[in-house]
Tab-separated table of C-alpha atoms in Angstrom:
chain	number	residue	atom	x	y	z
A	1	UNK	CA	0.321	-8.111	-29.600
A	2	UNK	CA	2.477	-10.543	-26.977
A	3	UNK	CA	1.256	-13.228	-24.981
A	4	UNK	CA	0.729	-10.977	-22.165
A	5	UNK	CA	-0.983	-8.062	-24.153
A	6	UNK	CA	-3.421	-10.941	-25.383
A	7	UNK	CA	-3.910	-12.173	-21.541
A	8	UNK	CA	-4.825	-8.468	-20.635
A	9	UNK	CA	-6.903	-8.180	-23.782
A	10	UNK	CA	-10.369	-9.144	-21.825
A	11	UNK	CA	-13.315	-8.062	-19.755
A	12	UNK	CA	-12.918	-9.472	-15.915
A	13	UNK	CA	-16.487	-9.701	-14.187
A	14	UNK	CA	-14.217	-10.016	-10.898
A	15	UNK	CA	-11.118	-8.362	-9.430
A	16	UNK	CA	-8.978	-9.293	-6.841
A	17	UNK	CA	-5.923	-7.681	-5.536
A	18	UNK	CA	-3.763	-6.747	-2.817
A	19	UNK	CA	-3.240	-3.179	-0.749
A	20	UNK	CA	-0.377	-1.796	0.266
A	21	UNK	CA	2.489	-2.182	-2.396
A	22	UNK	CA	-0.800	-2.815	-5.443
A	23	UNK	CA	-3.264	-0.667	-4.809
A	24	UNK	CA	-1.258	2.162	-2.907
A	25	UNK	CA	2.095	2.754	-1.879
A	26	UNK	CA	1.685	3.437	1.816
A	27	UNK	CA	-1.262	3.788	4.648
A	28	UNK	CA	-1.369	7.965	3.877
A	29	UNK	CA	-1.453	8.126	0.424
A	30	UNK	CA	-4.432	10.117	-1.391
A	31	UNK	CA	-6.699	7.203	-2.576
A	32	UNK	CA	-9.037	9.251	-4.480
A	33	UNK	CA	-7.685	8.241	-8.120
A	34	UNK	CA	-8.154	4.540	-7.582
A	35	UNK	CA	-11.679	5.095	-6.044
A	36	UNK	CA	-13.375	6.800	-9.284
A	37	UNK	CA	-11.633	3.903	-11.292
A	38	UNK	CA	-13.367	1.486	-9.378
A	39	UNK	CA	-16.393	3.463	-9.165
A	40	UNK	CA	-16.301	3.352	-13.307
A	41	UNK	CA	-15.956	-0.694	-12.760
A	42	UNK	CA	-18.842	-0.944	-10.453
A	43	UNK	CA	-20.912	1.272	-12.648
A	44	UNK	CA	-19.947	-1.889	-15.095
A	45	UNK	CA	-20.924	-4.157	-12.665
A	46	UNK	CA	-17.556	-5.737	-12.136
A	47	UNK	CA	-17.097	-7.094	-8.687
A	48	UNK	CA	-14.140	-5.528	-6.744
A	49	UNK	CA	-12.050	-7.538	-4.239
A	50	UNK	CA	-9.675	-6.532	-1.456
A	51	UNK	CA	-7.662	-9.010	0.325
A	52	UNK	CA	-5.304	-6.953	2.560
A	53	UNK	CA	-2.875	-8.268	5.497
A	54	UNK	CA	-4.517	-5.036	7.234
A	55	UNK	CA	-7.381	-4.245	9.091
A	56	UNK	CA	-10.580	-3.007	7.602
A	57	UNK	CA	-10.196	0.374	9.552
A	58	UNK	CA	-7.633	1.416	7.346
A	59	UNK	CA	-9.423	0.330	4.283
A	60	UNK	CA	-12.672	2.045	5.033
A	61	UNK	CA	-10.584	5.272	5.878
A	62	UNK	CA	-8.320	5.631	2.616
A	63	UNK	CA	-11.115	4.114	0.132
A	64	UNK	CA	-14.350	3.122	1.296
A	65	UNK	CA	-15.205	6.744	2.377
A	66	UNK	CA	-14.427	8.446	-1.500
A	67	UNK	CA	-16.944	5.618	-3.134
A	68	UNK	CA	-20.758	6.721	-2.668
A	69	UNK	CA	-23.097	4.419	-0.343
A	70	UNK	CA	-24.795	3.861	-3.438
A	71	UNK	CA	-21.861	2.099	-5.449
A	72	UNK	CA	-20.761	-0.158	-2.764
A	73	UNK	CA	-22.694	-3.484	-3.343
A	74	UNK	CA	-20.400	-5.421	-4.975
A	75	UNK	CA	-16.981	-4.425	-3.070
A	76	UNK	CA	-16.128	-7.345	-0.726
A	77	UNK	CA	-12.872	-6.740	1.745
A	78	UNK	CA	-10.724	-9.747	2.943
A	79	UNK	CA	-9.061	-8.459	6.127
A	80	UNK	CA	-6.495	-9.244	8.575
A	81	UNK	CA	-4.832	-12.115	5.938
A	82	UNK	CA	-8.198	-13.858	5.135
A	83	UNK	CA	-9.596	-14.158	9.038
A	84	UNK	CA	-12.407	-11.840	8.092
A	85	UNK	CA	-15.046	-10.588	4.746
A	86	UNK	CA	-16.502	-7.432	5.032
A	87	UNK	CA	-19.140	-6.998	2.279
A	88	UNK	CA	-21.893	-3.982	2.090
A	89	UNK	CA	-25.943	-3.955	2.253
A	90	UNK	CA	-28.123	-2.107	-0.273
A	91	UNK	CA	-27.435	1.570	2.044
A	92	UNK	CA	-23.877	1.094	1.721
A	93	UNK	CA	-23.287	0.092	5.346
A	94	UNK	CA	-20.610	-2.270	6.035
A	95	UNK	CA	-20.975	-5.684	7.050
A	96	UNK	CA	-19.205	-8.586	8.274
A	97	UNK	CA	-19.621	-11.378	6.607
A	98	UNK	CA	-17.487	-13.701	7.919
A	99	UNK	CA	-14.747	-14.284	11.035
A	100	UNK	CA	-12.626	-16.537	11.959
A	101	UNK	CA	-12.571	-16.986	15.644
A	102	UNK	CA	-9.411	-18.291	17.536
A	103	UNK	CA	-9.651	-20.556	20.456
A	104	UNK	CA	-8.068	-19.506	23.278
A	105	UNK	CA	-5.421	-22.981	22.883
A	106	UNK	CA	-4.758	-21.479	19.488
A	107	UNK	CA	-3.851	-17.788	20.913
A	108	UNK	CA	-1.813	-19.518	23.496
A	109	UNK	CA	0.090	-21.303	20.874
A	110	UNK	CA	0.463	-18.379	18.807
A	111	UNK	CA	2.159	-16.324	21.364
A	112	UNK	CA	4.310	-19.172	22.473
A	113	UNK	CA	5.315	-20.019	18.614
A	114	UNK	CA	6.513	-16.149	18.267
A	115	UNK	CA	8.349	-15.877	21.027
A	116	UNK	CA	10.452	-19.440	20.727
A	117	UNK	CA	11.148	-18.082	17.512
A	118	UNK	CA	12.129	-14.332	18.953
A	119	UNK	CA	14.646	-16.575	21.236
A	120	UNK	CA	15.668	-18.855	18.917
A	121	UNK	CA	16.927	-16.178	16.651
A	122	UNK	CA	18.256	-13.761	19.210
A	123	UNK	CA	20.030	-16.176	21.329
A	124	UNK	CA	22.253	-16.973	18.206
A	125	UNK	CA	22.531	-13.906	16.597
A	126	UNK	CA	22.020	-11.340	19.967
A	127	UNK	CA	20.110	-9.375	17.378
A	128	UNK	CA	17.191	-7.345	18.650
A	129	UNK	CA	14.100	-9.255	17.455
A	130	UNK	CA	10.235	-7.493	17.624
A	131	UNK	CA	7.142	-9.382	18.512
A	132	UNK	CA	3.832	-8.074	17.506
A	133	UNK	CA	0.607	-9.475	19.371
A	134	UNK	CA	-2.244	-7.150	18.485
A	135	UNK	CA	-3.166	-8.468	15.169
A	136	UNK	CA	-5.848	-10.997	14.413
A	137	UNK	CA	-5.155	-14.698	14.478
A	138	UNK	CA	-1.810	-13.989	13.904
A	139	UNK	CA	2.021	-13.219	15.438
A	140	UNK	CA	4.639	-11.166	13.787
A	141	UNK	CA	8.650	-11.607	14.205
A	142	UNK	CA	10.147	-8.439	13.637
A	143	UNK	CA	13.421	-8.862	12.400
A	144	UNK	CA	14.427	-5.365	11.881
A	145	UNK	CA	13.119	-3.171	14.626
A	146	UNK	CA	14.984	-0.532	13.146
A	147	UNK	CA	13.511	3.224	12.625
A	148	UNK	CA	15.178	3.243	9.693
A	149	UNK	CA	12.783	0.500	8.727
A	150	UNK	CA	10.102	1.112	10.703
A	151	UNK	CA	7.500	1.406	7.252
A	152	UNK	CA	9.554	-0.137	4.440
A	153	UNK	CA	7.802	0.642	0.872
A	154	UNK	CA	7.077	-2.122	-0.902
A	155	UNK	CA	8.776	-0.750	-4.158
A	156	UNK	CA	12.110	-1.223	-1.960
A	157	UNK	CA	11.557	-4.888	-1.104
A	158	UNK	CA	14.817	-5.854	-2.830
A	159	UNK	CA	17.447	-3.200	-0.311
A	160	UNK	CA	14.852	-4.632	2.595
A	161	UNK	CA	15.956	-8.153	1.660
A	162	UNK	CA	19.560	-7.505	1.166
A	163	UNK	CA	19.525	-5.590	4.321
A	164	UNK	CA	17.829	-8.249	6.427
A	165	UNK	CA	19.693	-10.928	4.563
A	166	UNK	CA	23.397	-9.102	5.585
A	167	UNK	CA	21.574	-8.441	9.361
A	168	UNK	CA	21.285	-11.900	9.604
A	169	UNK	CA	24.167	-14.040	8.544
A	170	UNK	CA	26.541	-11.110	9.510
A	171	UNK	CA	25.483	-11.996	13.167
A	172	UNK	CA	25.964	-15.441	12.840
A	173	UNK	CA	22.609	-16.778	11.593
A	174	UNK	CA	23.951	-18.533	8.504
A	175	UNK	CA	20.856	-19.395	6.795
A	176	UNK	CA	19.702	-15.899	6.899
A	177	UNK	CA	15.573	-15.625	6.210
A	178	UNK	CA	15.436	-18.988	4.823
A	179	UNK	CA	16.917	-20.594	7.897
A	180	UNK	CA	14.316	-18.370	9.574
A	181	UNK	CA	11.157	-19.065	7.830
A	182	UNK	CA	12.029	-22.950	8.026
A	183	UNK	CA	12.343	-22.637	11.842
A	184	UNK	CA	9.478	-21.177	12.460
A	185	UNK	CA	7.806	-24.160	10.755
A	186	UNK	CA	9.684	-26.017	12.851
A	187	UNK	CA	8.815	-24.224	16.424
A	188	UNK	CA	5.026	-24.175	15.422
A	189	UNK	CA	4.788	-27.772	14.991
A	190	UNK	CA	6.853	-28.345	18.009
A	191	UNK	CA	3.782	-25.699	19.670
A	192	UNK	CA	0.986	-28.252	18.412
A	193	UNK	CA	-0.441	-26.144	15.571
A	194	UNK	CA	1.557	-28.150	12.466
A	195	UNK	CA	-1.033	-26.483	10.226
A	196	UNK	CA	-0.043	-22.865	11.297
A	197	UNK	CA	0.197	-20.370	8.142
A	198	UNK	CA	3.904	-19.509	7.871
A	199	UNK	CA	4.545	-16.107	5.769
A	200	UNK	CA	6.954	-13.002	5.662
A	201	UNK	CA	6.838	-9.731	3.876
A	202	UNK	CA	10.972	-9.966	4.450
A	203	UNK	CA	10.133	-7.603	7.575
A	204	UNK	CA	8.349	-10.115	9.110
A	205	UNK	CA	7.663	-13.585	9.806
A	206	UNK	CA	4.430	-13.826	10.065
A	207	UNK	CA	2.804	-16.924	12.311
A	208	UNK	CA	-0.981	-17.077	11.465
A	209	UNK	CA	-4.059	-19.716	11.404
A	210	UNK	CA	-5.587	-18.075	8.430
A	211	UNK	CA	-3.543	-16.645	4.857
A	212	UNK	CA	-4.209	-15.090	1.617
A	213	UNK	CA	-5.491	-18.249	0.465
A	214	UNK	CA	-7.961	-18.129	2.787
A	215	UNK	CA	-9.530	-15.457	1.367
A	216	UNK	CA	-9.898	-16.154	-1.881
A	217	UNK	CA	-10.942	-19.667	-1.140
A	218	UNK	CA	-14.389	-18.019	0.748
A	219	UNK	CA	-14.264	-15.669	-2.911
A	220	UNK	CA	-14.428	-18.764	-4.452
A	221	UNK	CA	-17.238	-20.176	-2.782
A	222	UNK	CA	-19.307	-17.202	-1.607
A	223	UNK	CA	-19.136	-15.220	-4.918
A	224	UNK	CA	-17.647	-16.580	-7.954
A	225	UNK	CA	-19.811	-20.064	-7.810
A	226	UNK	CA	-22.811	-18.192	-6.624
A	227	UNK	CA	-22.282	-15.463	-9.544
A	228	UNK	CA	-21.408	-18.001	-12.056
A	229	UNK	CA	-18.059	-16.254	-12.253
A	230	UNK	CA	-15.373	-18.720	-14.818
A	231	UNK	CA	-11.892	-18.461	-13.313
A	232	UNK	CA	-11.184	-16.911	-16.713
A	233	UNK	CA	-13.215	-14.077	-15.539
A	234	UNK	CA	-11.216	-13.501	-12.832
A	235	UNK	CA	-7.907	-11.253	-12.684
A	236	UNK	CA	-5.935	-10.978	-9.784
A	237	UNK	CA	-3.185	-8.281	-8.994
A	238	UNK	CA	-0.669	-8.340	-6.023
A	239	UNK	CA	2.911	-7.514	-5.683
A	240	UNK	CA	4.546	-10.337	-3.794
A	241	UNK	CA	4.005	-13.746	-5.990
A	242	UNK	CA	8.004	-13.997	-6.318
A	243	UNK	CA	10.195	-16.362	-4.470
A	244	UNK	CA	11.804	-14.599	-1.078
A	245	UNK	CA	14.677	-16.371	0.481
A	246	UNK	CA	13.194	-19.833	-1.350
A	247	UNK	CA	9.636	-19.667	-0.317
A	248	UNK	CA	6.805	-17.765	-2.474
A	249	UNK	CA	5.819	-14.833	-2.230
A	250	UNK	CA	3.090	-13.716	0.100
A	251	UNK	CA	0.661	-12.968	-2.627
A	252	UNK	CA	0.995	-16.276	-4.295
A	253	UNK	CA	-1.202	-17.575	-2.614
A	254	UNK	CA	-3.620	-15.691	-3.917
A	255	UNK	CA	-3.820	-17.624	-7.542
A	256	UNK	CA	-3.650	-20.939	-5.905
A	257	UNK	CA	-7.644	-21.054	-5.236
A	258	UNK	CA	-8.356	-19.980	-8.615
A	259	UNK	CA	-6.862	-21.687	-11.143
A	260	UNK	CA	-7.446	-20.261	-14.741
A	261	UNK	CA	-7.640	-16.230	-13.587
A	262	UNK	CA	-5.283	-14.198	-15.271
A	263	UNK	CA	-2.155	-13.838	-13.054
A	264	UNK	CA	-0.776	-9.759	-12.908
A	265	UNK	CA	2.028	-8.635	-10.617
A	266	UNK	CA	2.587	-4.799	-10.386
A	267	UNK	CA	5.526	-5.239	-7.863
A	268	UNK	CA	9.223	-5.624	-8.388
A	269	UNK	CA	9.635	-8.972	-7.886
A	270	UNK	CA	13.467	-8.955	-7.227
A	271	UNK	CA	13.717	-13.189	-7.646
A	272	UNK	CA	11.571	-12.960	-10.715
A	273	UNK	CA	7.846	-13.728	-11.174
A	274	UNK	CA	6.688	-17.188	-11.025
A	275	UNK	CA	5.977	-19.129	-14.534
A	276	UNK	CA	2.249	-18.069	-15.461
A	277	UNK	CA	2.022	-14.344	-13.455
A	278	UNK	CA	2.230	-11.568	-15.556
A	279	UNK	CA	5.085	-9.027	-14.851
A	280	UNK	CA	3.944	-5.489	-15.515
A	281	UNK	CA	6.002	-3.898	-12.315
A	282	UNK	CA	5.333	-0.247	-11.793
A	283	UNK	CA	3.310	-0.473	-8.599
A	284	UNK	CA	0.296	1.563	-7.723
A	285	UNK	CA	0.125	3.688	-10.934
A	286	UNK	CA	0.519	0.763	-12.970
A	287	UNK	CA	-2.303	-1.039	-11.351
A	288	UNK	CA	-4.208	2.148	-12.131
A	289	UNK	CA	-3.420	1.729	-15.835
A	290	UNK	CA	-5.067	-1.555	-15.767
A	291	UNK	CA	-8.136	-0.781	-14.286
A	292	UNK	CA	-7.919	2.385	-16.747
A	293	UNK	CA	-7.950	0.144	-19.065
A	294	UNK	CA	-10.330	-2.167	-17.727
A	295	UNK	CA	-13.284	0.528	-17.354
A	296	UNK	CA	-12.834	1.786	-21.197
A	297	UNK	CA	-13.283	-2.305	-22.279
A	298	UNK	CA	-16.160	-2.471	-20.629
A	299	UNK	CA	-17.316	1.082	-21.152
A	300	UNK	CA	-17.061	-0.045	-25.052
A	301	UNK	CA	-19.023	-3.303	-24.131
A	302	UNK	CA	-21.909	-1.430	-22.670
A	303	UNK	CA	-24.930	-1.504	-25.132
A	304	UNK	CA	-26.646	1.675	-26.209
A	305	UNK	CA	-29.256	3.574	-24.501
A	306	UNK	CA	-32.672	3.032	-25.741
A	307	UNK	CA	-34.739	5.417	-27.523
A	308	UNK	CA	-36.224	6.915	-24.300
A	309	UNK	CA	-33.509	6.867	-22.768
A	310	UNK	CA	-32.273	10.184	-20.971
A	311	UNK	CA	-29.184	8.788	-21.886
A	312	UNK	CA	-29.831	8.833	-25.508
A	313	UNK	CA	-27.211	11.009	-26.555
A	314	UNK	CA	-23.924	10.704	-28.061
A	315	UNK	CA	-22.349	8.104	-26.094
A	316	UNK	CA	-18.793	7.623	-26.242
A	317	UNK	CA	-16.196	5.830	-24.677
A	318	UNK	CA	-13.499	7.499	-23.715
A	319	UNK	CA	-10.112	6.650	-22.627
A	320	UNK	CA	-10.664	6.891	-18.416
A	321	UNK	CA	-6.535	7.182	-18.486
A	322	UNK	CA	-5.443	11.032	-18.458
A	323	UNK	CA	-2.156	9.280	-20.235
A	324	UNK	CA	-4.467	8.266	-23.409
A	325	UNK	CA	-5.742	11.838	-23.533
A	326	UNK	CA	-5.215	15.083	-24.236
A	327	UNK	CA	-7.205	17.361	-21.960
A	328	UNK	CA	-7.807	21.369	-23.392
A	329	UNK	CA	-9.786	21.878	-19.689
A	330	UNK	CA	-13.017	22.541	-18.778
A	331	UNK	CA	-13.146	26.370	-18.890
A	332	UNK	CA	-15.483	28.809	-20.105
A	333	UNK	CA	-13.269	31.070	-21.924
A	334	UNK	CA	-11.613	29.783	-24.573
A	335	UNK	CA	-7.624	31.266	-25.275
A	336	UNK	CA	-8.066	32.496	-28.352
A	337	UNK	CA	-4.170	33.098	-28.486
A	338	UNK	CA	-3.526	29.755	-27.867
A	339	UNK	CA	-6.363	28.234	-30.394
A	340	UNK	CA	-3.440	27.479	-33.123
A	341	UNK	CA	-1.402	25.257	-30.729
A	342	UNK	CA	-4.503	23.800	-29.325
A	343	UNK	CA	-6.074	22.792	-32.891
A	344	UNK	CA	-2.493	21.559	-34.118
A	345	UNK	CA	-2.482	19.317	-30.802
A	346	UNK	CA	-5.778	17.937	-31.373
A	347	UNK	CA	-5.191	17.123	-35.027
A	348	UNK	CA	-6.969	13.958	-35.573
A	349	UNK	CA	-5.551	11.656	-38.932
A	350	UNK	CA	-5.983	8.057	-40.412
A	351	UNK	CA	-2.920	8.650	-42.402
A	352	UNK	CA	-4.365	9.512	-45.097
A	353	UNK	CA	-6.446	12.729	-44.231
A	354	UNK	CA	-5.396	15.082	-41.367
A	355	UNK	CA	-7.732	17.438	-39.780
A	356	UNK	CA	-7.250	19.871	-37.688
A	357	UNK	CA	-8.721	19.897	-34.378
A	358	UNK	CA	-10.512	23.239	-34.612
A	359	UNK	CA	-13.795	24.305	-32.996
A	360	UNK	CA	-16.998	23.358	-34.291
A	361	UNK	CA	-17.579	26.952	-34.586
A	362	UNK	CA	-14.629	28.446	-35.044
A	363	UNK	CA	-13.157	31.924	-33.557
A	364	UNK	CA	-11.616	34.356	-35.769
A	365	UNK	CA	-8.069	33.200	-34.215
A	366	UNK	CA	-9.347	29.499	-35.700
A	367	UNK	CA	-7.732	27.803	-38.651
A	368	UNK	CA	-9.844	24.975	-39.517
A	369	UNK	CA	-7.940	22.947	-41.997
A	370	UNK	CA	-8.350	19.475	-43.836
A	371	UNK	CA	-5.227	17.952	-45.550
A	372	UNK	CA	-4.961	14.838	-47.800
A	373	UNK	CA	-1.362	13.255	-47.566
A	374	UNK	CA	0.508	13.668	-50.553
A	375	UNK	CA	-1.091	16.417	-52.179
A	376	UNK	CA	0.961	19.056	-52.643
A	377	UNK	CA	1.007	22.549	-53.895
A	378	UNK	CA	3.308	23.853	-57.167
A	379	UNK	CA	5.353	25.494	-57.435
A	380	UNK	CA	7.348	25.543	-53.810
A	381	UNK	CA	7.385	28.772	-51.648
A	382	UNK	CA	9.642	31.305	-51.214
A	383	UNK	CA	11.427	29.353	-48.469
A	384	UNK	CA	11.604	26.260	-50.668
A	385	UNK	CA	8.710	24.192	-48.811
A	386	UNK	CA	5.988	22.546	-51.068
A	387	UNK	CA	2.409	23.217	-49.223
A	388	UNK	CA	-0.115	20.943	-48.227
A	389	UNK	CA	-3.291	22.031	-49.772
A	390	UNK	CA	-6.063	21.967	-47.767
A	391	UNK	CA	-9.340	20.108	-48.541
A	392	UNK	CA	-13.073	21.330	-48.156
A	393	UNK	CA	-13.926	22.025	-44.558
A	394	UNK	CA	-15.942	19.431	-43.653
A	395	UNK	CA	-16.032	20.881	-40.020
A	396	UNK	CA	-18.498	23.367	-39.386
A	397	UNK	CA	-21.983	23.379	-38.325
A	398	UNK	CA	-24.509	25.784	-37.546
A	399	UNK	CA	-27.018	24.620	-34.810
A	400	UNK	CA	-30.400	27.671	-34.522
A	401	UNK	CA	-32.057	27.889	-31.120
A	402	UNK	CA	-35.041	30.698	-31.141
A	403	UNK	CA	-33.912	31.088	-34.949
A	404	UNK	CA	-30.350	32.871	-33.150
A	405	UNK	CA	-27.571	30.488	-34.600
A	406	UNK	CA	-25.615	29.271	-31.662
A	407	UNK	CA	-21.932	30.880	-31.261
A	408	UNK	CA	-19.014	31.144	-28.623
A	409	UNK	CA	-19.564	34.944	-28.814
A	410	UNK	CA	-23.520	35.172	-28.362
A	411	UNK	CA	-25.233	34.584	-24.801
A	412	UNK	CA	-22.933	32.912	-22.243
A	413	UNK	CA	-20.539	30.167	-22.070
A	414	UNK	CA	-20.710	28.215	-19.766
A	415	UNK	CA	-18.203	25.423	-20.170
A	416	UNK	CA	-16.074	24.446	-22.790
A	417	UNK	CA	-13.978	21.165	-23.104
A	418	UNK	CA	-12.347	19.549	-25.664
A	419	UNK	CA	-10.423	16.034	-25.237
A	420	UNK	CA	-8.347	14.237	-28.026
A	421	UNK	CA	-8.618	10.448	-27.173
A	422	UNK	CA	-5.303	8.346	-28.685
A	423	UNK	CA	-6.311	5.092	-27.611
A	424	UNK	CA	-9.559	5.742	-30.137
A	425	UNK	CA	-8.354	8.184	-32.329
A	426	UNK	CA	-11.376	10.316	-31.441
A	427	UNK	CA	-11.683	14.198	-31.514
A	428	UNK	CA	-14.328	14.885	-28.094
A	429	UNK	CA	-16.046	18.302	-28.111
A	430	UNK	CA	-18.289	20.139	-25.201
A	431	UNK	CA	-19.859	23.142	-24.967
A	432	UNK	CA	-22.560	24.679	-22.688
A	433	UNK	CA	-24.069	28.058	-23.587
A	434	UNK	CA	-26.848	30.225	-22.048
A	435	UNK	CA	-28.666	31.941	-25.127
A	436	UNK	CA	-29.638	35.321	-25.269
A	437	UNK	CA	-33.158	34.267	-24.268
A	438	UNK	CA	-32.010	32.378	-21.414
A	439	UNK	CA	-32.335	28.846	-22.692
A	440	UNK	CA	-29.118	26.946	-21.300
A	441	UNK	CA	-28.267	24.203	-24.054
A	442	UNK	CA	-25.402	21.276	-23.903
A	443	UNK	CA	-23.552	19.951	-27.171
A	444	UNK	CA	-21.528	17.213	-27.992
A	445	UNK	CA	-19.744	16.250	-30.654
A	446	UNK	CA	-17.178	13.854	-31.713
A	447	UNK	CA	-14.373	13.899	-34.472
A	448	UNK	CA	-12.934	11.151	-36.256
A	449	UNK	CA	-11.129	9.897	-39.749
C-alpha cells in the first residue's frame, strides 16, 4: 500500500466536504446515491459536514429531503461561504445555528468594492463584466457573462481558466486573473474593509466578509472540541485546493483550521494539488467511492449484536460499493438456464481451493463443484485437457421446518439474492420462502475459503 492508500486506510468520526464539483456535479443532479451513503455513515455515527458557497435551499432540496428526519442529527450545513450553520433537532427539523449579520457600512462597501472592480476591469479591457448582489455577505465579478458559460462544470475548470485567461489578456488586461484577483485586494482596501475575503472559482471573483475558513473554524469550535474529535479524525474532501492564476484554491481554505485531518481532493486540479492533499480526481463518483469505502470500515468496526439482540443474526459486512460486488438481483425466480454462468461468476477461491458459487440447495440445472488447485485427473480427455477433479461438496444443507425440508421448489419464494463481495472474498446468500403451511422463513448464509 502507498502513502496515500495508508492515509485513506482509517475510520473518520467527522467529514467535511464541499458541494458542487465534490459531492455532485451540478444543482439538478439525482442525489439519491450519496444520501444512502451518508445515511450508512450516520447509522455509524460519523458526523457529516457540508460547507457549500450555496444557499441551504438548494441543499435541503437535492439531499436533505432523501435522508429520513430520523437520521439527521449529526449533519451540520455551512452555507453561503461560512456566513451561516444549519444543524437539525431530535425531529429532524432544520435549524440555524449560526449567522453572520452584515452591517449596513459593510453592504455599502461591498457593493462599492464590486463595482470599482466591474469598472476597473471593463474600462481597460471594454469587456462585458457581471455583478451579482443577491448573495449573502458577499459580491460576485462575473467575468464571463457568457451563455456559453453561464453554469461551467467544475470537471471543466481547466478550458474555464484558459478561456477566461485568453478573454482577458487578449483585451488588453495583461495580468489576466491574477492581475484581477490582486486588484480587487487592492479596491477593497481602498473601500475600508482591508480584511474583506478575496476568492474566485475562475468565473468569479468573489468579494466576501466571511470564507470557507470560516466555516470550518465554527466546526472546529462548535463540534470537534465539544465531541472530542482529534484532527486525525477528521477528513476533508473538496475540489478546488490547487493554485488558480497564483492564489489557492477556493477549497484550501478548508484544511487551514484543521491541521492534522487527512487532506482528499476529488477535482482536477489543473496547477496540481498542494504538498499534503491527496489527489484522487474523479469528482462526484469518486467521492462516492470513499465514503463507500468509509461505511464498510466502519460497518467492520461495529461490534456484534448481543444475545437478545433482534439483530442477532448473521451479520456481515458487505462491500456498500456496487463496484466491489457482484449483484445476481433480488428476484423470486431463479434462471435456472442461467444458474451455470451465475455459479461460475460467483466462484469464491483462496488459491488454493475453488468453489463454485452454487445454491445452498441446488436446482437440477446446479453444478455444485469444489476444486483443489493442482489436482488433476489422468489420463487427459479426448480434447487433450487434463480435468480438475472435484472435491467433496462441502455445500449443501438441509434446513426442516414442520419436518418439510426447505427447497426452492416447495411453498413460495419469495425473494432470492445472492451477492459475491471482492473486497472480502465473501460468497452472500438470501432466500425468503413461504412453506406449504404458511410459515414465511428468511435465510442467510455466507461463503468463504
Amino acid at each position: 500500500m502507498d502513502d496515500d492508500g495508508q492515509r485513506l486506510a482509517h475510520s473518520w468520526r467527522a467529514i467535511i466536504f464541499d458541494w458542487d464539483g465534490t459531492a455532485v456535479v451540478d444543482r439538478e443532479e439525482d442525489a439519491t446515491p450519496l444520501a444512502t451513503l451518508l445515511m450508512s455513515l450516520l447509522a455509524q455515527k460519523v458526523w457529516i459536514v457540508v460547507v457549500t458557497g450555496t444557499n441551504v435551499g438548494h441543499i435541503e432540496r437535492q439531499l436533505i429531503r432523501r435522508i429520513p428526519a430520523t437520521r439527521r442529527r449529526r449533519i451540520l450545513l455551512c452555507t453561503n461561504r461560512g456566513s451561516e450553520v444549519y444543524g437539525f433537532d431530535r425531529r429532524g427539523t432544520i435549524v440555524r445555528r449560526w449567522l453572520r449579520v452584515a452591517t449596513a457600512d459593510e453592504e455599502r462597501k461591498l457593493s462599492a468594492i464590486a463595482e470599482a472592480l466591474r469598472d476597473a476591469i471593463g474600462a481597460t479591457t471594454h469587456l462585458e463584466i457581471g455583478v451579482v448582489s443577491d448573495r449573502l455577505n458577499r459580491r460576485k465579478i462575473d467575468l464571463i457573462p457568457l451563455p456559453a458559460w453561464a453554469n461551467p462544470p467544475k470537471a471543466r475548470i481547466d478550458a474555464l481558466l484558459a478561456t477566461v485567461e485568453r478573454r482577458l489578456r487578449a483585451a488588453g488586461f495583461a495580468g489576466g486573473l491574477n492581475q484581477a484577483i490582486h486588484l480587487a485586494a487592492e479596491v477593497a482596501k481602498m473601500q475600508g474593509l482591508p480584511d474583506a475575503r478575496i476568492t474566485s472559482d475562475v468565473k468569479h471573483i468573489e468579494v466576501g466578509l466571511t470564507d470557507k475558513g470560516d466555516a470550518v473554524r465554527w466546526i472546529v469550535r462548535h463540534l470537534l472540541h465539544p465531541q472530542r474529535i482529534d484532527p486525525s479524525d477528521v477528513l476533508i474532501v473538496g475540489d478546488e485546493f490547487g493554485p488558480i492564476a497564483g492564489f489557492p484554491g477556493s477549497d484550501d481554505r478548508l484544511r487551514a483550521e484543521v491541521a492534522g485531518a487527512t487532506v482528499v481532493s476529488v477535482g482536477n486540479e489543473p496547477n496540481g494539488a498542494p504538498a499534503g492533499v491527496v489527489h484522487l480526481g474523479g469528482g462526484p463518483p469518486r467521492f462516492r467511492a470513499v465514503l463507500a469505502d468509509q461505511a464498510w470500515r466502519h460497518d467492520r468496526r461495529r461490534p456484534p449484536s448481543g444475545p437478545r439482540s433482534r439483530e442477532n443474526r448473521l451479520d456481515i459486512a458487505l462491500s456498500p460499493d456496487p463496484l466491489w460486488r457482484i449483484d445476481e438481483g433480488d428476484h423470486a425466480h431463479l434462471r435456472a438456464v442461467l444458474e451455470h454462468e451465475t455459479e461460475s461468476h460467483c466462484t469464491v477461491s483462496n488459491g488454493f481451493l475453488g468453489v463454485r458459487g452454487s445454491l445452498d440447495r441446488p436446482l437440477r440445472a446446479s453444478r455444485p463443484r469444489t476444486f483443489v488447485a493442482g489436482l488433476f485427473a489422468t489420463p487427459h480427455t479426448a480434447d487433450g485437457i487434463r480435468a480438475l477433479i472435484p472435491a467433496p461438496d462441502w455445500t449443501r444443507f438441509t434446513l426442516r421446518i414442520d419436518g418439510i425440508a426447505m427447497a426452492l421448489h416447495r411453498g413460495e419464494t419469495l425473494a432470492h439474492r445472492r451477492t459475491l463481495d471482492y473486497r472480502s472474498g465473501m460468497l452472500l446468500q438470501e432466500w425468503r420462502q413461504r412453506t406449504p403451511s404458511g410459515r414465511v422463513v428468511d435465510i442467510r448464509t455466507v461463503r468463504f475459503v
